[in-house]
PDB file of C-alpha atoms in Angstrom:
ATOM      1  CA  MET A 156      -1.312  -4.524   1.740  1.00  0.00           C
ATOM      2  CA  MET A 157      -1.786  -5.545  -1.875  1.00  0.00           C
ATOM      3  CA  MET A 158      -4.398  -8.242  -2.386  1.00  0.00           C
ATOM      4  CA  PRO A 159      -5.129 -10.574  -5.312  1.00  0.00           C
ATOM      5  CA  PRO A 160      -7.903  -9.024  -7.387  1.00  0.00           C
ATOM      6  CA  VAL A 161     -10.860 -11.299  -7.975  1.00  0.00           C
ATOM      7  CA  ARG A 162     -12.583 -12.311  -4.726  1.00  0.00           C
ATOM      8  CA  VAL A 163     -11.898  -9.184  -2.687  1.00  0.00           C
ATOM      9  CA  ALA A 164     -12.715  -6.827  -5.557  1.00  0.00           C
ATOM     10  CA  ALA A 165     -16.067  -8.522  -6.089  1.00  0.00           C
ATOM     11  CA  ALA A 166     -16.896  -8.112  -2.417  1.00  0.00           C
ATOM     12  CA  VAL A 167     -15.884  -4.455  -2.476  1.00  0.00           C
ATOM     13  CA  ALA A 168     -17.981  -3.734  -5.548  1.00  0.00           C
ATOM     14  CA  LEU A 169     -21.009  -5.466  -4.035  1.00  0.00           C
ATOM     15  CA  GLY A 170     -20.574  -3.731  -0.698  1.00  0.00           C
ATOM     16  CA  VAL A 171     -20.272  -0.301  -2.275  1.00  0.00           C
ATOM     17  CA  CYS A 172     -23.375  -0.881  -4.375  1.00  0.00           C
ATOM     18  CA  LEU A 173     -25.380  -2.037  -1.380  1.00  0.00           C
ATOM     19  CA  GLY A 174     -24.161   0.872   0.707  1.00  0.00           C
ATOM     20  CA  ALA A 175     -25.000   3.398  -1.963  1.00  0.00           C
ATOM     21  CA  ALA A 176     -28.443   1.888  -2.440  1.00  0.00           C
ATOM     22  CA  SER A 177     -29.342   1.929   1.250  1.00  0.00           C
ATOM     23  CA  PRO A 178     -29.261   5.536   2.505  1.00  0.00           C
ATOM     24  CA  ALA A 179     -31.234   4.544   5.598  1.00  0.00           C
ATOM     25  CA  VAL A 180     -28.284   2.402   6.648  1.00  0.00           C
ATOM     26  CA  ALA A 181     -25.412   4.670   5.649  1.00  0.00           C
ATOM     27  CA  GLN A 182     -25.056   8.021   3.893  1.00  0.00           C
ATOM     28  CA  TRP A 183     -22.523   7.459   1.160  1.00  0.00           C
ATOM     29  CA  ARG A 184     -20.946  10.462  -0.544  1.00  0.00           C
ATOM     30  CA  ARG A 185     -18.697  10.892  -3.550  1.00  0.00           C
ATOM     31  CA  ILE A 186     -15.936  13.339  -4.458  1.00  0.00           C
ATOM     32  CA  ASP A 187     -14.308  13.402  -7.905  1.00  0.00           C
ATOM     33  CA  SER A 188     -10.791  14.756  -8.283  1.00  0.00           C
ATOM     34  CA  PRO A 189      -8.713  14.813 -11.481  1.00  0.00           C
ATOM     35  CA  ASN A 190      -7.314  11.315 -10.906  1.00  0.00           C
ATOM     36  CA  PHE A 191      -9.511   9.647  -8.274  1.00  0.00           C
ATOM     37  CA  VAL A 192     -13.072   8.907  -7.286  1.00  0.00           C
ATOM     38  CA  VAL A 193     -13.348   9.008  -3.488  1.00  0.00           C
ATOM     39  CA  ILE A 194     -16.470   7.537  -1.893  1.00  0.00           C
ATOM     40  CA  GLY A 195     -17.395   6.773   1.685  1.00  0.00           C
ATOM     41  CA  GLU A 196     -19.884   6.991   4.526  1.00  0.00           C
ATOM     42  CA  THR A 197     -18.177  10.039   5.999  1.00  0.00           C
ATOM     43  CA  ALA A 198     -18.343  13.832   5.688  1.00  0.00           C
ATOM     44  CA  ALA A 199     -17.733  15.365   2.277  1.00  0.00           C
ATOM     45  CA  SER A 200     -14.965  17.486   3.804  1.00  0.00           C
ATOM     46  CA  ASP A 201     -13.150  14.308   4.906  1.00  0.00           C
ATOM     47  CA  LEU A 202     -13.449  12.821   1.432  1.00  0.00           C
ATOM     48  CA  ARG A 203     -12.169  16.056  -0.088  1.00  0.00           C
ATOM     49  CA  ASP A 204      -9.200  16.077   2.295  1.00  0.00           C
ATOM     50  CA  ILE A 205      -8.305  12.520   1.324  1.00  0.00           C
ATOM     51  CA  ALA A 206      -8.613  13.376  -2.378  1.00  0.00           C
ATOM     52  CA  VAL A 207      -6.251  16.332  -1.884  1.00  0.00           C
ATOM     53  CA  LYS A 208      -3.686  14.115  -0.135  1.00  0.00           C
ATOM     54  CA  PHE A 209      -3.848  11.510  -2.898  1.00  0.00           C
ATOM     55  CA  GLU A 210      -3.444  14.177  -5.582  1.00  0.00           C
ATOM     56  CA  ALA A 211      -0.478  15.761  -3.768  1.00  0.00           C
ATOM     57  CA  PHE A 212       1.209  12.400  -3.386  1.00  0.00           C
ATOM     58  CA  ARG A 213       0.562  11.569  -7.013  1.00  0.00           C
ATOM     59  CA  GLU A 214       2.018  14.919  -8.110  1.00  0.00           C
ATOM     60  CA  THR A 215       5.159  14.279  -6.073  1.00  0.00           C
ATOM     61  CA  LEU A 216       5.627  10.827  -7.558  1.00  0.00           C
ATOM     62  CA  SER A 217       5.081  12.168 -11.069  1.00  0.00           C
ATOM     63  CA  ARG A 218       8.108  14.430 -10.542  1.00  0.00           C
ATOM     64  CA  LEU A 219      10.197  11.620  -9.103  1.00  0.00           C
ATOM     65  CA  LEU A 220       9.146   8.866 -11.486  1.00  0.00           C
ATOM     66  CA  THR A 221       7.658  10.756 -14.487  1.00  0.00           C
ATOM     67  CA  GLU A 222       3.980  11.106 -15.351  1.00  0.00           C
ATOM     68  CA  ARG A 223       4.080   7.997 -17.532  1.00  0.00           C
ATOM     69  CA  ALA A 224       5.089   5.851 -14.580  1.00  0.00           C
ATOM     70  CA  ILE A 225       2.047   6.824 -12.538  1.00  0.00           C
ATOM     71  CA  ALA A 226      -0.589   7.015 -15.282  1.00  0.00           C
ATOM     72  CA  THR A 227      -3.371   4.462 -15.030  1.00  0.00           C
ATOM     73  CA  ALA A 228      -5.461   3.064 -17.856  1.00  0.00           C
ATOM     74  CA  VAL A 229      -8.440   2.351 -15.589  1.00  0.00           C
ATOM     75  CA  PRO A 230     -10.218   4.455 -12.926  1.00  0.00           C
ATOM     76  CA  THR A 231      -9.070   4.385  -9.307  1.00  0.00           C
ATOM     77  CA  VAL A 232     -11.803   4.350  -6.656  1.00  0.00           C
ATOM     78  CA  VAL A 233     -10.844   5.113  -3.064  1.00  0.00           C
ATOM     79  CA  VAL A 234     -13.322   3.611  -0.587  1.00  0.00           C
ATOM     80  CA  VAL A 235     -13.242   5.323   2.817  1.00  0.00           C
ATOM     81  CA  PHE A 236     -14.630   3.600   5.922  1.00  0.00           C
ATOM     82  CA  ARG A 237     -15.520   5.527   9.090  1.00  0.00           C
ATOM     83  CA  HIS A 238     -14.019   2.944  11.420  1.00  0.00           C
ATOM     84  CA  ASP A 239     -12.257  -0.394  11.421  1.00  0.00           C
ATOM     85  CA  ARG A 240     -15.471  -2.264  12.228  1.00  0.00           C
ATOM     86  CA  ALA A 241     -17.008  -1.153   8.924  1.00  0.00           C
ATOM     87  CA  PHE A 242     -13.857  -2.184   7.057  1.00  0.00           C
ATOM     88  CA  THR A 243     -13.561  -5.625   8.685  1.00  0.00           C
ATOM     89  CA  PRO A 244     -16.034  -7.483   6.382  1.00  0.00           C
ATOM     90  CA  PHE A 245     -13.797  -6.619   3.430  1.00  0.00           C
ATOM     91  CA  LYS A 246     -10.519  -7.705   4.990  1.00  0.00           C
ATOM     92  CA  PRO A 247      -8.843 -10.789   3.501  1.00  0.00           C
ATOM     93  CA  LYS A 248      -9.073 -13.987   5.496  1.00  0.00           C
ATOM     94  CA  PHE A 249      -6.316 -16.396   6.410  1.00  0.00           C
ATOM     95  CA  GLU A 250      -7.321 -19.784   7.819  1.00  0.00           C
ATOM     96  CA  GLY A 251     -10.834 -18.459   8.418  1.00  0.00           C
ATOM     97  CA  LYS A 252      -9.829 -15.322  10.330  1.00  0.00           C
ATOM     98  CA  ALA A 253      -9.693 -11.724   9.139  1.00  0.00           C
ATOM     99  CA  VAL A 254      -6.161 -10.464   8.589  1.00  0.00           C
ATOM    100  CA  GLU A 255      -5.641  -7.261  10.589  1.00  0.00           C
ATOM    101  CA  VAL A 256      -4.689  -4.819   7.858  1.00  0.00           C
ATOM    102  CA  GLY A 257      -5.098  -1.054   7.932  1.00  0.00           C
ATOM    103  CA  GLY A 258      -5.838  -0.696   4.217  1.00  0.00           C
ATOM    104  CA  MET A 259      -5.833  -2.596   0.931  1.00  0.00           C
ATOM    105  CA  PHE A 260      -5.088  -2.110  -2.738  1.00  0.00           C
ATOM    106  CA  VAL A 261      -7.221  -4.292  -5.018  1.00  0.00           C
ATOM    107  CA  PRO A 262      -6.384  -4.174  -8.751  1.00  0.00           C
ATOM    108  CA  ARG A 263      -8.773  -5.333 -11.466  1.00  0.00           C
ATOM    109  CA  HIS A 264      -8.650  -5.221 -15.242  1.00  0.00           C
ATOM    110  CA  ASP A 265     -11.256  -2.445 -15.478  1.00  0.00           C
ATOM    111  CA  ILE A 266     -10.881  -0.602 -12.152  1.00  0.00           C
ATOM    112  CA  ASN A 267      -8.574  -0.244  -9.153  1.00  0.00           C
ATOM    113  CA  TYR A 268      -9.802  -0.059  -5.560  1.00  0.00           C
ATOM    114  CA  ILE A 269      -7.982   1.438  -2.594  1.00  0.00           C
ATOM    115  CA  LEU A 270      -9.639   0.753   0.775  1.00  0.00           C
ATOM    116  CA  ILE A 271      -8.755   2.868   3.803  1.00  0.00           C
ATOM    117  CA  VAL A 272     -10.137   3.778   7.229  1.00  0.00           C
ATOM    118  CA  ASN A 273     -10.641   7.424   8.233  1.00  0.00           C
ATOM    119  CA  ASP A 274     -11.163   7.413  11.999  1.00  0.00           C
ATOM    120  CA  GLY A 275      -8.902  10.304  12.963  1.00  0.00           C
ATOM    121  CA  GLU A 276      -5.968   8.159  14.084  1.00  0.00           C
ATOM    122  CA  PRO A 277      -2.710   9.831  12.935  1.00  0.00           C
ATOM    123  CA  TRP A 278      -1.117   6.517  12.000  1.00  0.00           C
ATOM    124  CA  ARG A 279      -3.765   6.008   9.320  1.00  0.00           C
ATOM    125  CA  LEU A 280      -2.252   8.618   6.967  1.00  0.00           C
ATOM    126  CA  PRO A 281       0.866   6.599   6.053  1.00  0.00           C
ATOM    127  CA  ILE A 282      -1.486   3.753   5.111  1.00  0.00           C
ATOM    128  CA  VAL A 283      -3.058   6.055   2.497  1.00  0.00           C
ATOM    129  CA  PHE A 284       0.326   6.540   0.860  1.00  0.00           C
ATOM    130  CA  HIS A 285       1.270   2.874   1.324  1.00  0.00           C
ATOM    131  CA  GLU A 286      -1.813   1.738  -0.590  1.00  0.00           C
ATOM    132  CA  PHE A 287      -1.359   4.327  -3.340  1.00  0.00           C
ATOM    133  CA  ALA A 288       2.238   3.167  -3.761  1.00  0.00           C
ATOM    134  CA  HIS A 289       0.884  -0.306  -4.560  1.00  0.00           C
ATOM    135  CA  LEU A 290      -1.006   1.272  -7.452  1.00  0.00           C
ATOM    136  CA  ILE A 291       2.232   2.745  -8.824  1.00  0.00           C
ATOM    137  CA  ILE A 292       4.063  -0.553  -8.365  1.00  0.00           C
ATOM    138  CA  ALA A 293       1.299  -2.402 -10.217  1.00  0.00           C
ATOM    139  CA  ASN A 294       1.638   0.103 -13.079  1.00  0.00           C
ATOM    140  CA  ALA A 295       5.260  -0.860 -13.540  1.00  0.00           C
ATOM    141  CA  GLY A 296       4.117  -4.044 -15.232  1.00  0.00           C
ATOM    142  CA  ARG A 297       6.962  -6.100 -13.777  1.00  0.00           C
ATOM    143  CA  ASN A 298       6.726  -9.212 -11.669  1.00  0.00           C
ATOM    144  CA  VAL A 299       7.590  -7.489  -8.394  1.00  0.00           C
ATOM    145  CA  PRO A 300       8.096  -9.986  -5.535  1.00  0.00           C
ATOM    146  CA  VAL A 301       5.986  -9.545  -2.430  1.00  0.00           C
ATOM    147  CA  TRP A 302       8.863  -8.416  -0.198  1.00  0.00           C
ATOM    148  CA  LEU A 303       9.820  -5.639  -2.618  1.00  0.00           C
ATOM    149  CA  GLY A 304       6.224  -4.572  -3.227  1.00  0.00           C
ATOM    150  CA  GLU A 305       5.594  -4.144   0.484  1.00  0.00           C
ATOM    151  CA  GLY A 306       9.053  -2.671   1.056  1.00  0.00           C
ATOM    152  CA  LEU A 307       8.481   0.005  -1.584  1.00  0.00           C
ATOM    153  CA  ALA A 308       4.999   0.744  -0.228  1.00  0.00           C
ATOM    154  CA  GLU A 309       6.473   1.190   3.258  1.00  0.00           C
ATOM    155  CA  TYR A 310       9.250   3.400   1.875  1.00  0.00           C
ATOM    156  CA  TYR A 311       6.766   5.712   0.152  1.00  0.00           C
ATOM    157  CA  SER A 312       4.386   5.678   3.132  1.00  0.00           C
ATOM    158  CA  THR A 313       6.744   8.132   4.874  1.00  0.00           C
ATOM    159  CA  PHE A 314       5.709  10.907   2.464  1.00  0.00           C
ATOM    160  CA  GLU A 315       5.093  14.206   4.240  1.00  0.00           C
ATOM    161  CA  VAL A 316       4.691  17.831   3.195  1.00  0.00           C
ATOM    162  CA  ILE A 317       6.861  20.293   5.122  1.00  0.00           C
ATOM    163  CA  GLY A 318       7.330  24.030   5.472  1.00  0.00           C
ATOM    164  CA  ASP A 319       4.966  26.106   3.347  1.00  0.00           C
ATOM    165  CA  GLY A 320       3.878  23.107   1.320  1.00  0.00           C
ATOM    166  CA  ARG A 321       6.558  23.445  -1.336  1.00  0.00           C
ATOM    167  CA  GLU A 322       8.809  20.743   0.032  1.00  0.00           C
ATOM    168  CA  VAL A 323       8.226  17.081   0.731  1.00  0.00           C
ATOM    169  CA  ARG A 324      10.140  14.286   2.403  1.00  0.00           C
ATOM    170  CA  LEU A 325      10.325  10.662   1.333  1.00  0.00           C
ATOM    171  CA  GLY A 326      12.237   7.625   2.493  1.00  0.00           C
ATOM    172  CA  LEU A 327      12.334   8.505   6.182  1.00  0.00           C
ATOM    173  CA  VAL A 328      13.256   5.957   8.836  1.00  0.00           C
ATOM    174  CA  LEU A 329      10.244   4.071  10.195  1.00  0.00           C
ATOM    175  CA  GLU A 330      11.063   4.071  13.874  1.00  0.00           C
ATOM    176  CA  GLY A 331       8.417   1.473  14.736  1.00  0.00           C
ATOM    177  CA  ARG A 332       9.731  -0.956  12.125  1.00  0.00           C
ATOM    178  CA  LEU A 333      13.294  -0.366  13.284  1.00  0.00           C
ATOM    179  CA  ALA A 334      12.354  -0.995  16.919  1.00  0.00           C
ATOM    180  CA  HIS A 335      10.627  -4.232  15.912  1.00  0.00           C
ATOM    181  CA  LEU A 336      13.761  -5.456  14.139  1.00  0.00           C
ATOM    182  CA  ASN A 337      15.855  -4.642  17.197  1.00  0.00           C
ATOM    183  CA  GLU A 338      13.591  -6.794  19.363  1.00  0.00           C
ATOM    184  CA  THR A 339      12.863  -9.713  17.029  1.00  0.00           C
ATOM    185  CA  PRO A 340      15.081 -12.310  15.311  1.00  0.00           C
ATOM    186  CA  MET A 341      15.416 -11.554  11.619  1.00  0.00           C
ATOM    187  CA  LEU A 342      14.162 -13.888   8.921  1.00  0.00           C
ATOM    188  CA  PRO A 343      16.736 -15.744   6.821  1.00  0.00           C
ATOM    189  CA  LEU A 344      17.171 -13.904   3.523  1.00  0.00           C
ATOM    190  CA  GLU A 345      15.950 -16.896   1.499  1.00  0.00           C
ATOM    191  CA  THR A 346      12.751 -16.970   3.582  1.00  0.00           C
ATOM    192  CA  LEU A 347      12.146 -13.243   3.118  1.00  0.00           C
ATOM    193  CA  LEU A 348      12.610 -13.447  -0.653  1.00  0.00           C
ATOM    194  CA  SER A 349      10.221 -16.392  -0.982  1.00  0.00           C
ATOM    195  CA  VAL A 350       7.179 -14.977   0.872  1.00  0.00           C
ATOM    196  CA  ASP A 351       4.010 -14.838  -1.233  1.00  0.00           C
ATOM    197  CA  HIS A 352       0.461 -13.603  -0.572  1.00  0.00           C
ATOM    198  CA  GLY A 353      -0.539 -16.977   0.858  1.00  0.00           C
ATOM    199  CA  SER A 354       2.366 -17.317   3.270  1.00  0.00           C
ATOM    200  CA  PRO A 355       1.757 -17.273   7.047  1.00  0.00           C
ATOM    201  CA  LEU A 356       4.528 -14.676   7.260  1.00  0.00           C
ATOM    202  CA  TYR A 357       2.357 -12.372   5.170  1.00  0.00           C
ATOM    203  CA  ASN A 358      -0.832 -12.980   7.131  1.00  0.00           C
ATOM    204  CA  GLU A 359      -0.176 -13.800  10.784  1.00  0.00           C
ATOM    205  CA  GLY A 360       0.115 -11.086  13.439  1.00  0.00           C
ATOM    206  CA  ASN A 361       3.614 -10.646  14.807  1.00  0.00           C
ATOM    207  CA  ARG A 362       5.162 -12.747  12.050  1.00  0.00           C
ATOM    208  CA  ARG A 363       3.660 -10.376   9.483  1.00  0.00           C
ATOM    209  CA  SER A 364       5.118  -7.420  11.394  1.00  0.00           C
ATOM    210  CA  THR A 365       8.576  -8.991  11.157  1.00  0.00           C
ATOM    211  CA  PHE A 366       8.167  -9.562   7.434  1.00  0.00           C
ATOM    212  CA  TYR A 367       7.018  -5.968   6.812  1.00  0.00           C
ATOM    213  CA  ALA A 368       9.823  -4.514   8.935  1.00  0.00           C
ATOM    214  CA  GLN A 369      12.524  -6.529   7.220  1.00  0.00           C
ATOM    215  CA  ALA A 370      11.085  -5.908   3.735  1.00  0.00           C
ATOM    216  CA  TRP A 371      11.126  -2.167   4.479  1.00  0.00           C
ATOM    217  CA  ALA A 372      14.679  -2.258   5.870  1.00  0.00           C
ATOM    218  CA  LEU A 373      16.094  -4.116   2.862  1.00  0.00           C
ATOM    219  CA  THR A 374      14.290  -1.820   0.411  1.00  0.00           C
ATOM    220  CA  HIS A 375      15.449   1.265   2.307  1.00  0.00           C
ATOM    221  CA  LEU A 376      19.043  -0.026   2.191  1.00  0.00           C
ATOM    222  CA  ILE A 377      18.822  -0.609  -1.566  1.00  0.00           C
ATOM    223  CA  LEU A 378      17.349   2.828  -2.320  1.00  0.00           C
ATOM    224  CA  ARG A 379      19.205   4.987   0.221  1.00  0.00           C
ATOM    225  CA  GLY A 380      22.348   3.076   1.122  1.00  0.00           C
ATOM    226  CA  LYS A 381      25.873   3.476  -0.187  1.00  0.00           C
ATOM    227  CA  PRO A 382      26.999   2.286  -2.637  1.00  0.00           C
ATOM    228  CA  ASP A 383      23.996   2.635  -4.945  1.00  0.00           C
ATOM    229  CA  ARG A 384      22.354  -0.780  -5.393  1.00  0.00           C
ATOM    230  CA  THR A 385      19.547   0.098  -7.824  1.00  0.00           C
ATOM    231  CA  GLY A 386      21.459  -1.514 -10.702  1.00  0.00           C
ATOM    232  CA  GLN A 387      21.665  -4.753  -8.744  1.00  0.00           C
ATOM    233  CA  LEU A 388      17.955  -4.528  -7.991  1.00  0.00           C
ATOM    234  CA  SER A 389      17.172  -4.207 -11.704  1.00  0.00           C
ATOM    235  CA  ALA A 390      19.333  -7.237 -12.476  1.00  0.00           C
ATOM    236  CA  TYR A 391      17.579  -9.204  -9.725  1.00  0.00           C
ATOM    237  CA  LEU A 392      14.146  -8.387 -11.179  1.00  0.00           C
ATOM    238  CA  ASN A 393      15.315  -9.369 -14.660  1.00  0.00           C
ATOM    239  CA  ASN A 394      16.560 -12.701 -13.316  1.00  0.00           C
ATOM    240  CA  LEU A 395      13.197 -13.335 -11.654  1.00  0.00           C
ATOM    241  CA  SER A 396      11.418 -12.507 -14.913  1.00  0.00           C
ATOM    242  CA  ASN A 397      13.611 -15.070 -16.663  1.00  0.00           C
ATOM    243  CA  GLY A 398      12.425 -17.793 -14.290  1.00  0.00           C
ATOM    244  CA  MET A 399      15.256 -17.894 -11.768  1.00  0.00           C
ATOM    245  CA  ALA A 400      14.467 -18.953  -8.201  1.00  0.00           C
ATOM    246  CA  PRO A 401      14.587 -16.010  -5.735  1.00  0.00           C
ATOM    247  CA  LYS A 402      17.795 -17.112  -4.027  1.00  0.00           C
ATOM    248  CA  GLU A 403      19.703 -17.591  -7.279  1.00  0.00           C
ATOM    249  CA  ALA A 404      18.299 -14.321  -8.689  1.00  0.00           C
TER     250      ALA A 404
END
């Protein structure tokens, strides 16, 4: 989930400072890798493992998209929480209630934050790649609509290393998202294209699941389907940048 920068980023910065200054409450550790600062109230080995995964994912994307596409002008800090309860105070709120997200990307002018939970659940790993993908998307410097931003993040969340570590897979089918679409009425295309960060479809439980599933499916179709539709996608983004409404674009 990509969040608007100001309010959440301020809370993250304050929380990290308080955590680091209060060792009696939590033992915060820090690992520096070539492209990330990883901090959290968890074992150093866990932080190192997360840093390695981020670096491997970044290396893969640099080969797919070029180094320039993934370079960042400001530092990226990955904040790792031991469990969801510790992460909850930093979650965005919608109508007074915390939105149940598994991770967040929070961009600022001078720093980027990625917030994740490391509680041993296997489904957490795709969230790591989902949130990092938001960083790459933000680097593109284009006005990427919410559906495409989340669709791309879901597409890249399927990253996995196979064999002896020299091969990777991307763009796999998300079986859970596909099952959801098979069981739930799809959103009208105009509705999907018009969702923003303040929309109920982006923030409310099962409705959010439908939005994410359909955003992923459309993005997957554009990137992997036949015929190639990437040229149409570029034209669509140009039309949006020129002020066209989503449906006309």
